């Protein structure tokens, strides 16, 4: 079995929650929003999740070995069953460097079909394949170093630690939008290779509040993400 309920996982790279929001923007002209189907029963949702794991995990592992042979590509898919969690999915590593893709129970319940689950799972696998956690950590280290040196140069030794913390945050977020678009692009390929529709799977964007272009925001605008999926899908 490739997925197990867990009590706690430390999120390193979390993706935007999927939820209903009346303020969500209208779809871009290039993508027509399909009618949102009703929520599935718990049994049907878990059945979909199990089926998607069985199909996507081996494809993600194969593509990982092809593109990043130096990485541990033995994905472990888990359910984060902590109470009170929002609809969310994220990718992290265990203490041995094994990649973990976690889904909260509300996200599994929120997904309207297997294509959406497959796209989210493929997107999270792509984060690992593209080495985003390591790149994010390097950016945070550089940011902490630069801000700490700046505080020291300005003669504020008591503020160095605070400056380093701020610098780490700025550094970690500097390329987060780029990472999300990279994960969308590779996730589109993994989804399609697994036999699911990335365009249909990306319809969950229509239920996510648009983050727009916030300063130091972690996610790009929904329209940019949709265009990325369309562009890659049209080339397959």
PDB file of N, CA and C in Angstrom, residues 32-138:
ATOM      1  N   UNK A  32     -12.798  27.772 -20.627  1.00  0.00           N
ATOM      2  CA  UNK A  32     -14.200  27.866 -20.236  1.00  0.00           C
ATOM      3  C   UNK A  32     -14.433  26.996 -19.011  1.00  0.00           C
ATOM      4  N   UNK A  33     -15.007  27.579 -17.993  1.00  0.00           N
ATOM      5  CA  UNK A  33     -15.234  26.843 -16.759  1.00  0.00           C
ATOM      6  C   UNK A  33     -16.337  25.812 -16.927  1.00  0.00           C
ATOM      7  N   UNK A  34     -15.985  24.568 -16.582  1.00  0.00           N
ATOM      8  CA  UNK A  34     -16.971  23.497 -16.645  1.00  0.00           C
ATOM      9  C   UNK A  34     -17.846  23.559 -15.409  1.00  0.00           C
ATOM     10  N   UNK A  35     -19.081  23.087 -15.507  1.00  0.00           N
ATOM     11  CA  UNK A  35     -19.937  23.080 -14.324  1.00  0.00           C
ATOM     12  C   UNK A  35     -19.287  22.286 -13.196  1.00  0.00           C
ATOM     13  N   UNK A  36     -19.343  22.823 -12.002  1.00  0.00           N
ATOM     14  CA  UNK A  36     -18.757  22.138 -10.851  1.00  0.00           C
ATOM     15  C   UNK A  36     -19.719  21.067 -10.377  1.00  0.00           C
ATOM     16  N   UNK A  37     -19.253  19.838 -10.369  1.00  0.00           N
ATOM     17  CA  UNK A  37     -20.105  18.741  -9.959  1.00  0.00           C
ATOM     18  C   UNK A  37     -20.290  18.719  -8.456  1.00  0.00           C
ATOM     19  N   UNK A  38     -21.219  17.917  -7.989  1.00  0.00           N
ATOM     20  CA  UNK A  38     -21.472  17.830  -6.548  1.00  0.00           C
ATOM     21  C   UNK A  38     -20.318  17.143  -5.833  1.00  0.00           C
ATOM     22  N   UNK A  39     -20.206  17.396  -4.551  1.00  0.00           N
ATOM     23  CA  UNK A  39     -19.193  16.710  -3.769  1.00  0.00           C
ATOM     24  C   UNK A  39     -19.513  15.228  -3.701  1.00  0.00           C
ATOM     25  N   UNK A  40     -18.463  14.432  -3.640  1.00  0.00           N
ATOM     26  CA  UNK A  40     -18.629  12.990  -3.622  1.00  0.00           C
ATOM     27  C   UNK A  40     -18.833  12.501  -2.192  1.00  0.00           C
ATOM     28  N   UNK A  41     -19.352  11.306  -2.086  1.00  0.00           N
ATOM     29  CA  UNK A  41     -19.448  10.686  -0.767  1.00  0.00           C
ATOM     30  C   UNK A  41     -18.034  10.359  -0.290  1.00  0.00           C
ATOM     31  N   UNK A  42     -17.883  10.162   0.994  1.00  0.00           N
ATOM     32  CA  UNK A  42     -16.568   9.831   1.542  1.00  0.00           C
ATOM     33  C   UNK A  42     -16.013   8.571   0.917  1.00  0.00           C
ATOM     34  N   UNK A  43     -16.859   7.571   0.743  1.00  0.00           N
ATOM     35  CA  UNK A  43     -16.400   6.308   0.146  1.00  0.00           C
ATOM     36  C   UNK A  43     -15.934   6.525  -1.281  1.00  0.00           C
ATOM     37  N   UNK A  44     -16.706   7.285  -2.074  1.00  0.00           N
ATOM     38  CA  UNK A  44     -16.332   7.532  -3.464  1.00  0.00           C
ATOM     39  C   UNK A  44     -15.049   8.356  -3.552  1.00  0.00           C
ATOM     40  N   UNK A  45     -14.904   9.336  -2.655  1.00  0.00           N
ATOM     41  CA  UNK A  45     -13.709  10.182  -2.665  1.00  0.00           C
ATOM     42  C   UNK A  45     -12.461   9.360  -2.361  1.00  0.00           C
ATOM     43  N   UNK A  46     -12.545   8.483  -1.364  1.00  0.00           N
ATOM     44  CA  UNK A  46     -11.401   7.651  -1.009  1.00  0.00           C
ATOM     45  C   UNK A  46     -11.105   6.626  -2.102  1.00  0.00           C
ATOM     46  N   UNK A  47     -12.146   6.143  -2.754  1.00  0.00           N
ATOM     47  CA  UNK A  47     -11.941   5.209  -3.855  1.00  0.00           C
ATOM     48  C   UNK A  47     -11.204   5.905  -5.010  1.00  0.00           C
ATOM     49  N   UNK A  48     -11.593   7.135  -5.296  1.00  0.00           N
ATOM     50  CA  UNK A  48     -10.906   7.907  -6.328  1.00  0.00           C
ATOM     51  C   UNK A  48      -9.447   8.137  -5.957  1.00  0.00           C
ATOM     52  N   UNK A  49      -9.216   8.489  -4.701  1.00  0.00           N
ATOM     53  CA  UNK A  49      -7.864   8.764  -4.249  1.00  0.00           C
ATOM     54  C   UNK A  49      -6.985   7.521  -4.399  1.00  0.00           C
ATOM     55  N   UNK A  50      -7.481   6.381  -3.988  1.00  0.00           N
ATOM     56  CA  UNK A  50      -6.719   5.142  -4.084  1.00  0.00           C
ATOM     57  C   UNK A  50      -6.392   4.817  -5.538  1.00  0.00           C
ATOM     58  N   UNK A  51      -7.365   5.001  -6.423  1.00  0.00           N
ATOM     59  CA  UNK A  51      -7.145   4.717  -7.843  1.00  0.00           C
ATOM     60  C   UNK A  51      -6.103   5.650  -8.439  1.00  0.00           C
ATOM     61  N   UNK A  52      -6.150   6.921  -8.054  1.00  0.00           N
ATOM     62  CA  UNK A  52      -5.196   7.895  -8.578  1.00  0.00           C
ATOM     63  C   UNK A  52      -3.787   7.589  -8.081  1.00  0.00           C
ATOM     64  N   UNK A  53      -3.648   7.227  -6.813  1.00  0.00           N
ATOM     65  CA  UNK A  53      -2.334   6.866  -6.284  1.00  0.00           C
ATOM     66  C   UNK A  53      -1.741   5.718  -7.085  1.00  0.00           C
ATOM     67  N   UNK A  54      -2.538   4.703  -7.356  1.00  0.00           N
ATOM     68  CA  UNK A  54      -2.053   3.525  -8.079  1.00  0.00           C
ATOM     69  C   UNK A  54      -1.560   3.866  -9.478  1.00  0.00           C
ATOM     70  N   UNK A  55      -2.160   4.874 -10.109  1.00  0.00           N
ATOM     71  CA  UNK A  55      -1.777   5.216 -11.483  1.00  0.00           C
ATOM     72  C   UNK A  55      -0.708   6.287 -11.557  1.00  0.00           C
ATOM     73  N   UNK A  56      -0.763   7.276 -10.679  1.00  0.00           N
ATOM     74  CA  UNK A  56       0.155   8.411 -10.787  1.00  0.00           C
ATOM     75  C   UNK A  56       1.512   8.112 -10.156  1.00  0.00           C
ATOM     76  N   UNK A  57       1.533   7.434  -9.021  1.00  0.00           N
ATOM     77  CA  UNK A  57       2.796   7.231  -8.300  1.00  0.00           C
ATOM     78  C   UNK A  57       3.869   6.555  -9.150  1.00  0.00           C
ATOM     79  N   UNK A  58       3.571   5.445  -9.845  1.00  0.00           N
ATOM     80  CA  UNK A  58       4.631   4.819 -10.645  1.00  0.00           C
ATOM     81  C   UNK A  58       5.089   5.689 -11.822  1.00  0.00           C
ATOM     82  N   UNK A  59       4.179   6.464 -12.392  1.00  0.00           N
ATOM     83  CA  UNK A  59       4.572   7.367 -13.486  1.00  0.00           C
ATOM     84  C   UNK A  59       5.469   8.471 -12.957  1.00  0.00           C
ATOM     85  N   UNK A  60       5.088   9.053 -11.814  1.00  0.00           N
ATOM     86  CA  UNK A  60       5.915  10.101 -11.208  1.00  0.00           C
ATOM     87  C   UNK A  60       7.297   9.549 -10.861  1.00  0.00           C
ATOM     88  N   UNK A  61       7.348   8.319 -10.359  1.00  0.00           N
ATOM     89  CA  UNK A  61       8.629   7.709 -10.019  1.00  0.00           C
ATOM     90  C   UNK A  61       9.484   7.508 -11.266  1.00  0.00           C
ATOM     91  N   UNK A  62       8.864   7.042 -12.352  1.00  0.00           N
ATOM     92  CA  UNK A  62       9.611   6.821 -13.597  1.00  0.00           C
ATOM     93  C   UNK A  62      10.161   8.138 -14.137  1.00  0.00           C
ATOM     94  N   UNK A  63       9.341   9.167 -14.168  1.00  0.00           N
ATOM     95  CA  UNK A  63       9.790  10.467 -14.678  1.00  0.00           C
ATOM     96  C   UNK A  63      10.854  11.061 -13.764  1.00  0.00           C
ATOM     97  N   UNK A  64      10.721  10.846 -12.464  1.00  0.00           N
ATOM     98  CA  UNK A  64      11.728  11.311 -11.523  1.00  0.00           C
ATOM     99  C   UNK A  64      13.073  10.665 -11.811  1.00  0.00           C
ATOM    100  N   UNK A  65      13.081   9.366 -12.042  1.00  0.00           N
ATOM    101  CA  UNK A  65      14.339   8.667 -12.309  1.00  0.00           C
ATOM    102  C   UNK A  65      14.942   9.109 -13.633  1.00  0.00           C
ATOM    103  N   UNK A  66      14.098   9.464 -14.597  1.00  0.00           N
ATOM    104  CA  UNK A  66      14.595   9.923 -15.893  1.00  0.00           C
ATOM    105  C   UNK A  66      15.211  11.315 -15.799  1.00  0.00           C
ATOM    106  N   UNK A  67      14.587  12.184 -15.017  1.00  0.00           N
ATOM    107  CA  UNK A  67      14.997  13.588 -14.981  1.00  0.00           C
ATOM    108  C   UNK A  67      15.938  13.921 -13.832  1.00  0.00           C
ATOM    109  N   UNK A  68      15.890  13.172 -12.753  1.00  0.00           N
ATOM    110  CA  UNK A  68      16.694  13.493 -11.567  1.00  0.00           C
ATOM    111  C   UNK A  68      17.185  12.201 -10.928  1.00  0.00           C
ATOM    112  N   UNK A  69      18.096  11.535 -11.609  1.00  0.00           N
ATOM    113  CA  UNK A  69      18.552  10.224 -11.150  1.00  0.00           C
ATOM    114  C   UNK A  69      19.285  10.283  -9.816  1.00  0.00           C
ATOM    115  N   UNK A  70      19.715  11.473  -9.403  1.00  0.00           N
ATOM    116  CA  UNK A  70      20.423  11.600  -8.137  1.00  0.00           C
ATOM    117  C   UNK A  70      19.484  11.718  -6.944  1.00  0.00           C
ATOM    118  N   UNK A  71      18.175  11.848  -7.212  1.00  0.00           N
ATOM    119  CA  UNK A  71      17.200  12.002  -6.140  1.00  0.00           C
ATOM    120  C   UNK A  71      16.615  10.659  -5.715  1.00  0.00           C
ATOM    121  N   UNK A  72      16.081  10.610  -4.498  1.00  0.00           N
ATOM    122  CA  UNK A  72      15.281   9.478  -4.054  1.00  0.00           C
ATOM    123  C   UNK A  72      13.912   9.632  -4.715  1.00  0.00           C
ATOM    124  N   UNK A  73      13.545   8.712  -5.561  1.00  0.00           N
ATOM    125  CA  UNK A  73      12.304   8.813  -6.325  1.00  0.00           C
ATOM    126  C   UNK A  73      11.220   7.857  -5.829  1.00  0.00           C
ATOM    127  N   UNK A  74      11.423   7.303  -4.652  1.00  0.00           N
ATOM    128  CA  UNK A  74      10.448   6.369  -4.075  1.00  0.00           C
ATOM    129  C   UNK A  74       9.385   7.162  -3.323  1.00  0.00           C
ATOM    130  N   UNK A  75       8.417   7.703  -4.064  1.00  0.00           N
ATOM    131  CA  UNK A  75       7.388   8.544  -3.460  1.00  0.00           C
ATOM    132  C   UNK A  75       6.534   7.751  -2.474  1.00  0.00           C
ATOM    133  N   UNK A  76       6.213   8.402  -1.384  1.00  0.00           N
ATOM    134  CA  UNK A  76       5.258   7.849  -0.421  1.00  0.00           C
ATOM    135  C   UNK A  76       4.075   8.809  -0.349  1.00  0.00           C
ATOM    136  N   UNK A  77       2.888   8.326  -0.675  1.00  0.00           N
ATOM    137  CA  UNK A  77       1.686   9.145  -0.665  1.00  0.00           C
ATOM    138  C   UNK A  77       0.957   8.901   0.648  1.00  0.00           C
ATOM    139  N   UNK A  78       0.668   9.968   1.379  1.00  0.00           N
ATOM    140  CA  UNK A  78       0.052   9.807   2.694  1.00  0.00           C
ATOM    141  C   UNK A  78      -1.157  10.725   2.834  1.00  0.00           C
ATOM    142  N   UNK A  79      -1.982  10.404   3.814  1.00  0.00           N
ATOM    143  CA  UNK A  79      -3.133  11.237   4.170  1.00  0.00           C
ATOM    144  C   UNK A  79      -2.823  11.913   5.500  1.00  0.00           C
ATOM    145  N   UNK A  80      -2.820  13.223   5.498  1.00  0.00           N
ATOM    146  CA  UNK A  80      -2.632  13.999   6.723  1.00  0.00           C
ATOM    147  C   UNK A  80      -4.001  14.109   7.385  1.00  0.00           C
ATOM    148  N   UNK A  81      -4.218  13.289   8.403  1.00  0.00           N
ATOM    149  CA  UNK A  81      -5.542  13.208   9.017  1.00  0.00           C
ATOM    150  C   UNK A  81      -5.652  14.014  10.305  1.00  0.00           C
ATOM    151  N   UNK A  82      -4.763  14.993  10.500  1.00  0.00           N
ATOM    152  CA  UNK A  82      -4.890  15.856  11.674  1.00  0.00           C
ATOM    153  C   UNK A  82      -6.208  16.623  11.607  1.00  0.00           C
ATOM    154  N   UNK A  83      -6.927  16.734  12.701  1.00  0.00           N
ATOM    155  CA  UNK A  83      -8.204  17.448  12.682  1.00  0.00           C
ATOM    156  C   UNK A  83      -8.007  18.942  12.452  1.00  0.00           C
ATOM    157  N   UNK A  84      -9.005  19.553  11.811  1.00  0.00           N
ATOM    158  CA  UNK A  84      -8.992  20.990  11.603  1.00  0.00           C
ATOM    159  C   UNK A  84      -8.121  21.475  10.468  1.00  0.00           C
ATOM    160  N   UNK A  85      -7.594  20.575   9.652  1.00  0.00           N
ATOM    161  CA  UNK A  85      -6.739  20.980   8.544  1.00  0.00           C
ATOM    162  C   UNK A  85      -7.577  21.514   7.384  1.00  0.00           C
ATOM    163  N   UNK A  86      -7.074  22.515   6.643  1.00  0.00           N
ATOM    164  CA  UNK A  86      -7.787  22.996   5.458  1.00  0.00           C
ATOM    165  C   UNK A  86      -7.576  22.035   4.291  1.00  0.00           C
ATOM    166  N   UNK A  87      -8.280  22.262   3.207  1.00  0.00           N
ATOM    167  CA  UNK A  87      -8.066  21.472   1.992  1.00  0.00           C
ATOM    168  C   UNK A  87      -6.714  21.863   1.430  1.00  0.00           C
ATOM    169  N   UNK A  88      -5.774  20.937   1.483  1.00  0.00           N
ATOM    170  CA  UNK A  88      -4.410  21.281   1.111  1.00  0.00           C
ATOM    171  C   UNK A  88      -3.637  20.025   0.726  1.00  0.00           C
ATOM    172  N   UNK A  89      -2.565  20.233  -0.037  1.00  0.00           N
ATOM    173  CA  UNK A  89      -1.632  19.162  -0.362  1.00  0.00           C
ATOM    174  C   UNK A  89      -0.242  19.774  -0.339  1.00  0.00           C
ATOM    175  N   UNK A  90       0.758  18.984   0.030  1.00  0.00           N
ATOM    176  CA  UNK A  90       2.107  19.503   0.076  1.00  0.00           C
ATOM    177  C   UNK A  90       3.110  18.380  -0.093  1.00  0.00           C
ATOM    178  N   UNK A  91       4.324  18.785  -0.453  1.00  0.00           N
ATOM    179  CA  UNK A  91       5.411  17.826  -0.635  1.00  0.00           C
ATOM    180  C   UNK A  91       6.506  18.129   0.365  1.00  0.00           C
ATOM    181  N   UNK A  92       7.046  17.085   0.978  1.00  0.00           N
ATOM    182  CA  UNK A  92       8.129  17.250   1.935  1.00  0.00           C
ATOM    183  C   UNK A  92       9.029  16.019   1.852  1.00  0.00           C
ATOM    184  N   UNK A  93       9.979  15.940   2.759  1.00  0.00           N
ATOM    185  CA  UNK A  93      10.907  14.818   2.803  1.00  0.00           C
ATOM    186  C   UNK A  93      10.932  14.249   4.210  1.00  0.00           C
ATOM    187  N   UNK A  94      11.117  12.937   4.322  1.00  0.00           N
ATOM    188  CA  UNK A  94      11.281  12.390   5.663  1.00  0.00           C
ATOM    189  C   UNK A  94      12.751  12.515   6.063  1.00  0.00           C
ATOM    190  N   UNK A  95      13.112  12.043   7.230  1.00  0.00           N
ATOM    191  CA  UNK A  95      14.473  12.249   7.727  1.00  0.00           C
ATOM    192  C   UNK A  95      15.513  11.523   6.887  1.00  0.00           C
ATOM    193  N   UNK A  96      15.086  10.561   6.083  1.00  0.00           N
ATOM    194  CA  UNK A  96      16.006   9.831   5.215  1.00  0.00           C
ATOM    195  C   UNK A  96      16.019  10.374   3.790  1.00  0.00           C
ATOM    196  N   UNK A  97      15.292  11.457   3.559  1.00  0.00           N
ATOM    197  CA  UNK A  97      15.271  12.057   2.233  1.00  0.00           C
ATOM    198  C   UNK A  97      14.256  11.463   1.288  1.00  0.00           C
ATOM    199  N   UNK A  98      13.383  10.588   1.797  1.00  0.00           N
ATOM    200  CA  UNK A  98      12.364  10.008   0.939  1.00  0.00           C
ATOM    201  C   UNK A  98      11.255  11.032   0.687  1.00  0.00           C
ATOM    202  N   UNK A  99      10.848  11.233  -0.559  1.00  0.00           N
ATOM    203  CA  UNK A  99       9.814  12.234  -0.850  1.00  0.00           C
ATOM    204  C   UNK A  99       8.439  11.782  -0.395  1.00  0.00           C
ATOM    205  N   UNK A 100       7.735  12.692   0.265  1.00  0.00           N
ATOM    206  CA  UNK A 100       6.389  12.425   0.763  1.00  0.00           C
ATOM    207  C   UNK A 100       5.438  13.429   0.129  1.00  0.00           C
ATOM    208  N   UNK A 101       4.328  12.949  -0.360  1.00  0.00           N
ATOM    209  CA  UNK A 101       3.254  13.804  -0.858  1.00  0.00           C
ATOM    210  C   UNK A 101       2.067  13.589   0.056  1.00  0.00           C
ATOM    211  N   UNK A 102       1.631  14.650   0.711  1.00  0.00           N
ATOM    212  CA  UNK A 102       0.558  14.549   1.696  1.00  0.00           C
ATOM    213  C   UNK A 102      -0.697  15.270   1.216  1.00  0.00           C
ATOM    214  N   UNK A 103      -1.821  14.636   1.439  1.00  0.00           N
ATOM    215  CA  UNK A 103      -3.141  15.210   1.163  1.00  0.00           C
ATOM    216  C   UNK A 103      -3.903  15.301   2.470  1.00  0.00           C
ATOM    217  N   UNK A 104      -4.504  16.444   2.733  1.00  0.00           N
ATOM    218  CA  UNK A 104      -5.399  16.510   3.887  1.00  0.00           C
ATOM    219  C   UNK A 104      -6.741  15.893   3.494  1.00  0.00           C
ATOM    220  N   UNK A 105      -7.464  15.437   4.493  1.00  0.00           N
ATOM    221  CA  UNK A 105      -8.767  14.814   4.233  1.00  0.00           C
ATOM    222  C   UNK A 105      -9.722  15.774   3.529  1.00  0.00           C
ATOM    223  N   UNK A 106      -9.791  17.063   3.924  1.00  0.00           N
ATOM    224  CA  UNK A 106     -10.700  17.977   3.221  1.00  0.00           C
ATOM    225  C   UNK A 106     -10.386  18.133   1.736  1.00  0.00           C
ATOM    226  N   UNK A 107      -9.105  18.062   1.336  1.00  0.00           N
ATOM    227  CA  UNK A 107      -8.817  18.180  -0.092  1.00  0.00           C
ATOM    228  C   UNK A 107      -9.332  16.971  -0.857  1.00  0.00           C
ATOM    229  N   UNK A 108      -9.140  15.793  -0.286  1.00  0.00           N
ATOM    230  CA  UNK A 108      -9.643  14.582  -0.954  1.00  0.00           C
ATOM    231  C   UNK A 108     -11.152  14.674  -1.113  1.00  0.00           C
ATOM    232  N   UNK A 109     -11.828  15.198  -0.095  1.00  0.00           N
ATOM    233  CA  UNK A 109     -13.282  15.329  -0.151  1.00  0.00           C
ATOM    234  C   UNK A 109     -13.705  16.423  -1.129  1.00  0.00           C
ATOM    235  N   UNK A 110     -12.856  17.447  -1.294  1.00  0.00           N
ATOM    236  CA  UNK A 110     -13.197  18.586  -2.152  1.00  0.00           C
ATOM    237  C   UNK A 110     -13.071  18.265  -3.635  1.00  0.00           C
ATOM    238  N   UNK A 111     -12.137  17.388  -3.987  1.00  0.00           N
ATOM    239  CA  UNK A 111     -11.909  17.067  -5.394  1.00  0.00           C
ATOM    240  C   UNK A 111     -13.165  16.481  -6.022  1.00  0.00           C
ATOM    241  N   UNK A 112     -13.489  16.973  -7.196  1.00  0.00           N
ATOM    242  CA  UNK A 112     -14.732  16.538  -7.850  1.00  0.00           C
ATOM    243  C   UNK A 112     -14.553  15.310  -8.725  1.00  0.00           C
ATOM    244  N   UNK A 113     -13.299  14.996  -9.076  1.00  0.00           N
ATOM    245  CA  UNK A 113     -13.062  13.854  -9.959  1.00  0.00           C
ATOM    246  C   UNK A 113     -11.605  13.413  -9.818  1.00  0.00           C
ATOM    247  N   UNK A 114     -11.274  12.329 -10.484  1.00  0.00           N
ATOM    248  CA  UNK A 114      -9.923  11.783 -10.391  1.00  0.00           C
ATOM    249  C   UNK A 114      -8.903  12.656 -11.102  1.00  0.00           C
ATOM    250  N   UNK A 115      -9.323  13.366 -12.138  1.00  0.00           N
ATOM    251  CA  UNK A 115      -8.391  14.234 -12.858  1.00  0.00           C
ATOM    252  C   UNK A 115      -7.842  15.318 -11.936  1.00  0.00           C
ATOM    253  N   UNK A 116      -8.695  15.891 -11.091  1.00  0.00           N
ATOM    254  CA  UNK A 116      -8.237  16.926 -10.178  1.00  0.00           C
ATOM    255  C   UNK A 116      -7.245  16.351  -9.163  1.00  0.00           C
ATOM    256  N   UNK A 117      -7.541  15.195  -8.611  1.00  0.00           N
ATOM    257  CA  UNK A 117      -6.610  14.568  -7.680  1.00  0.00           C
ATOM    258  C   UNK A 117      -5.291  14.235  -8.369  1.00  0.00           C
ATOM    259  N   UNK A 118      -5.383  13.749  -9.600  1.00  0.00           N
ATOM    260  CA  UNK A 118      -4.170  13.391 -10.343  1.00  0.00           C
ATOM    261  C   UNK A 118      -3.310  14.618 -10.616  1.00  0.00           C
ATOM    262  N   UNK A 119      -3.955  15.738 -10.952  1.00  0.00           N
ATOM    263  CA  UNK A 119      -3.191  16.947 -11.238  1.00  0.00           C
ATOM    264  C   UNK A 119      -2.492  17.452  -9.979  1.00  0.00           C
ATOM    265  N   UNK A 120      -3.201  17.477  -8.858  1.00  0.00           N
ATOM    266  CA  UNK A 120      -2.600  17.940  -7.608  1.00  0.00           C
ATOM    267  C   UNK A 120      -1.444  17.026  -7.211  1.00  0.00           C
ATOM    268  N   UNK A 121      -1.636  15.714  -7.322  1.00  0.00           N
ATOM    269  CA  UNK A 121      -0.587  14.771  -6.961  1.00  0.00           C
ATOM    270  C   UNK A 121       0.630  14.935  -7.873  1.00  0.00           C
ATOM    271  N   UNK A 122       0.381  15.120  -9.157  1.00  0.00           N
ATOM    272  CA  UNK A 122       1.471  15.294 -10.118  1.00  0.00           C
ATOM    273  C   UNK A 122       2.214  16.601  -9.872  1.00  0.00           C
ATOM    274  N   UNK A 123       1.473  17.641  -9.532  1.00  0.00           N
ATOM    275  CA  UNK A 123       2.076  18.933  -9.215  1.00  0.00           C
ATOM    276  C   UNK A 123       3.020  18.804  -8.023  1.00  0.00           C
ATOM    277  N   UNK A 124       2.596  18.107  -6.981  1.00  0.00           N
ATOM    278  CA  UNK A 124       3.442  17.947  -5.797  1.00  0.00           C
ATOM    279  C   UNK A 124       4.658  17.082  -6.099  1.00  0.00           C
ATOM    280  N   UNK A 125       4.479  16.044  -6.922  1.00  0.00           N
ATOM    281  CA  UNK A 125       5.625  15.215  -7.326  1.00  0.00           C
ATOM    282  C   UNK A 125       6.630  16.049  -8.112  1.00  0.00           C
ATOM    283  N   UNK A 126       6.119  16.964  -8.919  1.00  0.00           N
ATOM    284  CA  UNK A 126       6.993  17.817  -9.719  1.00  0.00           C
ATOM    285  C   UNK A 126       7.848  18.726  -8.841  1.00  0.00           C
ATOM    286  N   UNK A 127       7.315  19.156  -7.704  1.00  0.00           N
ATOM    287  CA  UNK A 127       8.115  19.965  -6.780  1.00  0.00           C
ATOM    288  C   UNK A 127       9.391  19.209  -6.393  1.00  0.00           C
ATOM    289  N   UNK A 128       9.243  17.914  -6.116  1.00  0.00           N
ATOM    290  CA  UNK A 128      10.401  17.110  -5.715  1.00  0.00           C
ATOM    291  C   UNK A 128      11.354  16.921  -6.891  1.00  0.00           C
ATOM    292  N   UNK A 129      10.809  16.577  -8.050  1.00  0.00           N
ATOM    293  CA  UNK A 129      11.644  16.303  -9.213  1.00  0.00           C
ATOM    294  C   UNK A 129      12.454  17.535  -9.609  1.00  0.00           C
ATOM    295  N   UNK A 130      11.859  18.714  -9.486  1.00  0.00           N
ATOM    296  CA  UNK A 130      12.558  19.954  -9.830  1.00  0.00           C
ATOM    297  C   UNK A 130      13.456  20.454  -8.692  1.00  0.00           C
ATOM    298  N   UNK A 131      13.497  19.734  -7.584  1.00  0.00           N
ATOM    299  CA  UNK A 131      14.406  20.083  -6.491  1.00  0.00           C
ATOM    300  C   UNK A 131      14.053  21.371  -5.775  1.00  0.00           C
ATOM    301  N   UNK A 132      12.757  21.661  -5.649  1.00  0.00           N
ATOM    302  CA  UNK A 132      12.347  22.946  -5.104  1.00  0.00           C
ATOM    303  C   UNK A 132      12.648  23.118  -3.618  1.00  0.00           C
ATOM    304  N   UNK A 133      12.587  22.057  -2.839  1.00  0.00           N
ATOM    305  CA  UNK A 133      12.873  22.199  -1.415  1.00  0.00           C
ATOM    306  C   UNK A 133      14.325  22.620  -1.205  1.00  0.00           C
ATOM    307  N   UNK A 134      15.258  21.948  -1.890  1.00  0.00           N
ATOM    308  CA  UNK A 134      16.670  22.289  -1.757  1.00  0.00           C
ATOM    309  C   UNK A 134      16.930  23.707  -2.272  1.00  0.00           C
ATOM    310  N   UNK A 135      16.300  24.056  -3.378  1.00  0.00           N
ATOM    311  CA  UNK A 135      16.500  25.400  -3.940  1.00  0.00           C
ATOM    312  C   UNK A 135      15.919  26.464  -3.004  1.00  0.00           C
ATOM    313  N   UNK A 136      14.800  26.159  -2.394  1.00  0.00           N
ATOM    314  CA  UNK A 136      14.195  27.101  -1.457  1.00  0.00           C
ATOM    315  C   UNK A 136      15.084  27.287  -0.232  1.00  0.00           C
ATOM    316  N   UNK A 137      15.659  26.208   0.250  1.00  0.00           N
ATOM    317  CA  UNK A 137      16.543  26.299   1.409  1.00  0.00           C
ATOM    318  C   UNK A 137      17.796  27.101   1.078  1.00  0.00           C
ATOM    319  N   UNK A 138      18.341  26.924  -0.131  1.00  0.00           N
ATOM    320  CA  UNK A 138      19.513  27.705  -0.528  1.00  0.00           C
ATOM    321  C   UNK A 138      19.173  29.192  -0.602  1.00  0.00           C
TER     322      UNK A 138
END
